[in-house]
Coordinates of C-alpha atoms in Angstrom, one line a residue:
M1 CA 0.0 0.0 0.0
T2 CA 1.3 3.5 -0.9
R3 CA 2.2 5.6 2.1
R4 CA 1.7 9.4 1.7
L5 CA 4.7 11.4 3.0
A6 CA 4.8 15.0 4.0
S7 CA 8.6 15.1 3.5
L8 CA 11.4 12.9 2.3
A9 CA 12.9 13.3 5.8
E10 CA 10.4 10.7 7.0
V11 CA 12.2 7.9 5.1
A12 CA 15.6 9.3 4.1
D13 CA 17.5 7.3 6.8
Q14 CA 16.2 4.0 5.4
Y15 CA 18.4 4.2 2.3
D16 CA 22.0 4.4 1.2
A17 CA 21.1 6.9 -1.5
I18 CA 18.0 8.7 -2.8
V19 CA 18.0 9.0 -6.6
L20 CA 16.1 11.9 -8.1
D21 CA 14.6 12.5 -11.5
Q22 CA 15.4 15.9 -12.9
W23 CA 12.5 17.5 -14.8
G24 CA 9.3 17.5 -12.7
V25 CA 11.2 16.8 -9.5
L26 CA 14.1 19.2 -9.2
H27 CA 13.0 21.8 -11.7
N28 CA 10.5 22.6 -14.4
G29 CA 13.1 23.2 -17.1
S30 CA 13.4 26.9 -16.2
V31 CA 13.5 27.3 -12.4
P32 CA 13.9 24.9 -9.4
Y33 CA 10.8 24.0 -7.5
P34 CA 10.5 26.2 -4.4
D35 CA 11.5 23.8 -1.7
A36 CA 13.8 21.5 -3.6
P37 CA 17.3 23.1 -3.0
A38 CA 16.7 23.7 0.7
T39 CA 15.2 20.3 1.2
L40 CA 18.2 18.5 -0.3
T41 CA 20.8 20.7 1.5
A42 CA 19.2 20.0 4.9
L43 CA 18.9 16.3 4.3
Q44 CA 22.5 16.1 3.1
A45 CA 23.7 17.8 6.2
E46 CA 22.1 15.0 8.1
G47 CA 23.9 12.4 6.1
T48 CA 21.6 11.6 3.2
R49 CA 23.4 10.8 -0.1
F50 CA 21.7 11.9 -3.4
A51 CA 22.1 11.1 -7.1
V52 CA 20.3 12.2 -10.2
L53 CA 19.0 9.7 -12.9
S54 CA 17.6 11.6 -15.9
N55 CA 16.2 10.7 -19.3
S56 CA 18.2 13.4 -20.9
G57 CA 19.8 12.9 -24.3
K58 CA 22.7 15.1 -23.2
R59 CA 25.7 13.8 -21.2
S60 CA 26.0 13.9 -17.5
A61 CA 28.3 17.0 -17.3
P62 CA 26.0 19.5 -19.0
N63 CA 23.1 18.2 -17.0
A64 CA 25.1 18.6 -13.8
A65 CA 26.0 22.2 -14.9
R66 CA 22.3 23.0 -15.6
I67 CA 21.2 21.7 -12.2
A68 CA 24.0 23.7 -10.5
A69 CA 23.0 26.9 -12.4
M70 CA 19.5 26.5 -11.0
G71 CA 20.8 26.7 -7.4
F72 CA 21.7 23.1 -6.6
P73 CA 25.3 22.9 -5.5
H74 CA 27.5 20.3 -7.3
A75 CA 28.4 18.8 -4.0
L76 CA 24.7 17.7 -3.4
F77 CA 24.9 14.8 -5.8
A78 CA 27.3 11.8 -5.6
Q79 CA 26.4 10.9 -9.2
V80 CA 24.5 12.4 -12.1
M81 CA 23.6 9.7 -14.6
T82 CA 21.8 10.4 -17.9
S83 CA 20.6 8.2 -20.7
G84 CA 22.7 10.2 -23.1
E85 CA 25.8 9.5 -21.0
A86 CA 24.9 5.7 -21.0
L87 CA 24.8 5.7 -24.9
W88 CA 28.1 7.8 -25.1
Q89 CA 29.8 5.2 -22.8
D90 CA 28.5 2.3 -24.9
I91 CA 29.8 3.8 -28.1
A92 CA 33.2 4.7 -26.6
A93 CA 33.5 1.1 -25.4
G94 CA 32.7 -0.3 -28.8
R95 CA 29.3 -1.8 -27.9
I96 CA 27.5 0.1 -30.6
A97 CA 28.4 -0.6 -34.2
E98 CA 26.8 2.4 -36.0
R99 CA 29.1 5.3 -36.5
R100 CA 27.1 7.5 -38.9
L101 CA 24.2 9.2 -37.1
F102 CA 21.5 11.6 -38.1
P103 CA 20.6 13.6 -35.0
I104 CA 17.2 14.9 -33.9
E105 CA 17.9 17.4 -31.2
R106 CA 16.2 19.9 -29.0
A107 CA 18.5 22.8 -30.0
P108 CA 21.0 23.1 -32.9
G109 CA 24.4 21.9 -31.7
D110 CA 23.3 19.6 -28.9
A111 CA 24.3 16.5 -30.8
Q112 CA 27.7 18.0 -31.7
V113 CA 28.4 18.7 -28.1
W114 CA 27.2 15.2 -27.0
A115 CA 29.4 13.5 -29.6
D116 CA 32.7 15.2 -28.6
G117 CA 35.3 12.6 -28.0
L118 CA 33.6 9.9 -30.0
D119 CA 34.5 8.3 -33.3
V120 CA 31.2 9.1 -34.9
T121 CA 30.0 11.3 -37.8
L122 CA 26.9 13.4 -37.6
V123 CA 25.3 13.5 -41.1
A124 CA 22.8 16.0 -42.4
D125 CA 20.9 13.6 -44.6
P126 CA 19.1 10.7 -42.9
A127 CA 19.6 8.5 -46.0
E128 CA 23.4 8.7 -45.4
A129 CA 23.1 7.6 -41.8
E130 CA 23.5 4.1 -40.2
A131 CA 21.1 5.1 -37.4
I132 CA 18.9 7.9 -36.3
L133 CA 19.9 9.5 -33.0
L134 CA 16.7 10.7 -31.3
M135 CA 17.9 12.8 -28.4
G136 CA 15.6 15.7 -28.1
L137 CA 12.7 17.7 -29.6
P138 CA 12.3 21.5 -29.7
D139 CA 9.5 22.7 -27.4
G140 CA 6.3 23.2 -29.3
V141 CA 7.4 21.2 -32.3
D142 CA 4.9 19.4 -34.4
S143 CA 6.1 15.8 -34.3
S144 CA 4.9 15.4 -37.9
E145 CA 8.0 17.3 -39.0
F146 CA 10.0 14.2 -38.4
E147 CA 7.7 11.8 -40.2
G148 CA 10.0 11.8 -43.3
V149 CA 13.1 11.0 -41.3
L150 CA 11.4 8.1 -39.5
A151 CA 9.9 6.9 -42.8
T152 CA 13.4 6.7 -44.3
A153 CA 14.5 4.7 -41.2
M154 CA 11.6 2.4 -41.6
A155 CA 12.2 1.8 -45.3
S156 CA 16.0 1.2 -44.9
G157 CA 15.9 -0.7 -41.7
Q158 CA 17.9 1.9 -39.8
P159 CA 17.6 1.6 -36.1
V160 CA 16.4 4.6 -34.1
I161 CA 18.5 5.1 -31.0
C162 CA 16.3 7.0 -28.5
T163 CA 18.1 8.6 -25.5
N164 CA 15.0 10.2 -24.0
P165 CA 12.2 7.6 -23.6
D166 CA 9.9 10.2 -22.0
R167 CA 6.7 10.7 -23.9
A168 CA 6.0 14.0 -22.3
S169 CA 7.9 16.5 -20.1
P170 CA 6.7 19.2 -17.7
R171 CA 7.5 22.9 -18.3
A172 CA 6.8 26.2 -16.5
D173 CA 3.2 27.3 -15.8
G174 CA 1.9 23.7 -15.9
Q175 CA 2.6 23.1 -19.5
V176 CA 3.5 19.6 -20.8
V177 CA 5.4 19.2 -24.0
V178 CA 5.9 16.2 -26.4
S179 CA 9.2 14.4 -25.7
P180 CA 11.2 12.1 -28.0
G181 CA 9.8 8.9 -26.4
A182 CA 6.4 9.7 -28.1
L183 CA 8.0 9.5 -31.5
A184 CA 10.1 6.5 -30.7
H185 CA 7.2 4.4 -29.3
A186 CA 5.0 5.3 -32.3
H187 CA 7.9 4.2 -34.6
A188 CA 8.3 0.9 -32.7
D189 CA 4.5 0.3 -32.7
A190 CA 4.6 0.7 -36.5
G191 CA 7.3 -2.0 -36.8
G192 CA 10.4 0.1 -36.7
T193 CA 13.6 -0.8 -34.8
V194 CA 14.1 1.3 -31.7
R195 CA 16.9 1.0 -29.0
F196 CA 15.9 2.8 -25.9
Y197 CA 18.4 4.3 -23.4
G198 CA 17.1 5.4 -20.0
K199 CA 14.3 4.8 -17.6
P200 CA 12.4 2.4 -17.3
H201 CA 14.9 0.2 -18.9
L202 CA 17.1 -1.7 -16.5
P203 CA 20.7 -1.0 -17.8
V204 CA 20.7 2.6 -16.6
F205 CA 19.5 1.6 -13.1
R206 CA 22.2 -1.1 -12.9
A207 CA 24.9 1.4 -14.0
L208 CA 23.9 3.8 -11.3
E209 CA 23.8 1.0 -8.6
L210 CA 27.4 0.2 -9.6
A211 CA 28.5 3.8 -9.5
L212 CA 26.9 4.3 -6.1
Q213 CA 28.1 0.9 -4.8
A214 CA 24.6 0.3 -3.4
A215 CA 22.3 -2.7 -3.3
P216 CA 18.9 -2.3 -5.1
E217 CA 16.9 -2.6 -1.8
R218 CA 18.9 0.3 -0.3
L219 CA 17.9 2.8 -3.1
L220 CA 14.9 5.1 -3.4
M221 CA 13.8 6.4 -6.8
V222 CA 11.9 9.7 -6.6
G223 CA 10.2 10.7 -9.8
D224 CA 7.1 12.2 -11.4
S225 CA 6.6 9.6 -14.2
L226 CA 4.8 6.4 -13.3
E227 CA 5.8 4.9 -16.6
H228 CA 9.5 5.7 -16.3
D229 CA 10.6 6.5 -12.7
I230 CA 8.2 4.3 -10.8
A231 CA 7.9 1.3 -13.1
G232 CA 11.6 1.3 -13.8
G233 CA 12.5 1.6 -10.1
H234 CA 10.1 -1.2 -9.2
K235 CA 11.6 -3.4 -11.9
A236 CA 15.1 -2.7 -10.6
G237 CA 14.1 -3.7 -7.1
W238 CA 14.3 -0.2 -5.7
S239 CA 11.8 1.6 -3.5
T240 CA 9.8 4.3 -5.3
A241 CA 8.4 7.7 -4.4
F242 CA 6.0 9.5 -6.7
V243 CA 5.9 13.3 -6.9
E244 CA 2.4 14.6 -7.6
G245 CA 3.4 18.1 -8.7
G246 CA 5.3 17.3 -11.8
L247 CA 4.2 15.6 -15.1
H248 CA 0.8 14.7 -13.7
A249 CA 0.1 17.8 -11.6
R250 CA -3.2 18.5 -13.4
H251 CA -4.6 15.2 -12.2
F252 CA -4.1 16.2 -8.6
A253 CA -5.3 19.8 -8.8
N254 CA -9.0 19.1 -8.3
D255 CA -9.2 15.5 -7.0
N256 CA -8.5 13.6 -3.8
P257 CA -4.8 12.6 -4.2
D258 CA -5.5 9.0 -3.3
N259 CA -8.2 8.7 -6.0
A260 CA -6.1 10.5 -8.6
L261 CA -3.1 8.2 -7.9
A262 CA -5.3 5.1 -8.1
A263 CA -6.7 6.2 -11.5
L264 CA -3.3 7.0 -12.9
V265 CA -1.9 3.6 -11.7
T266 CA -4.8 1.8 -13.3
E267 CA -4.5 3.8 -16.6
S268 CA -0.7 3.4 -16.8
A269 CA -0.8 -0.3 -15.8
V270 CA 2.2 0.1 -13.6
P271 CA 2.8 -1.0 -9.9
A272 CA 1.8 1.6 -7.3
P273 CA 4.7 3.5 -5.8
D274 CA 5.8 2.8 -2.2
F275 CA 5.4 6.5 -1.3
T276 CA 3.9 9.6 -2.7
L277 CA 4.4 13.3 -1.8
P278 CA 3.1 16.5 -3.2
R279 CA 6.5 17.8 -4.3
L280 CA 10.1 17.5 -3.3
Q281 CA 10.1 18.8 0.2

């Protein structure tokens, strides 16, 4: 049964580390959530160890820098792990054969920054690629703009490597934008080949366990996505805490929180979280 928390402090001492999602938990893409920096700073002072696990197509370092720029000191987090970092490491280690990639990115230049240090070529024509790198989407983009690229991949058998499995992501003022996972899942449903990096897929959870030197049962995943954070954490054997004020905030605005959570769990067909809390506090 899900236990409702008023604060992470109620359970923090039960874990070797608390792992936090980024968007929807720490910040909304523009500013940190009001209580988040102070909450983490106070808990760290009492001995709690924190890490970040994010479905970001970018590498760990730029994500750590973004988080720090929003008021979260670097020293707060023992590790920052991203799905983009996991792919970079796999390519660097020779576990990925494709070396000619056509990037779909949130902002021009994101893929070039991500690829620094890798023996890969970013191509401007998808027909010349060995794989499509789906790492981000510009906010407000019409996903139909990429139908031609994905049709080329389907026809040629090119794999789509998706480093952000999120279907949607919260932004300021309660907005929710389409994320790369929506395109990737639609492509897979149509018969295309997709390789996913990030939550809820187990490899990124196992990589963070190794980095933290912590057993699964001693980790708590805190996130706002039932599909990615909660389902992935549950599959990994971690405890899970669901934040109501992120991606699904609108569902909790005018309903009893227990009823809203039950409806979302049923709709998403995922296990219920161990804990729930209104926001990171």
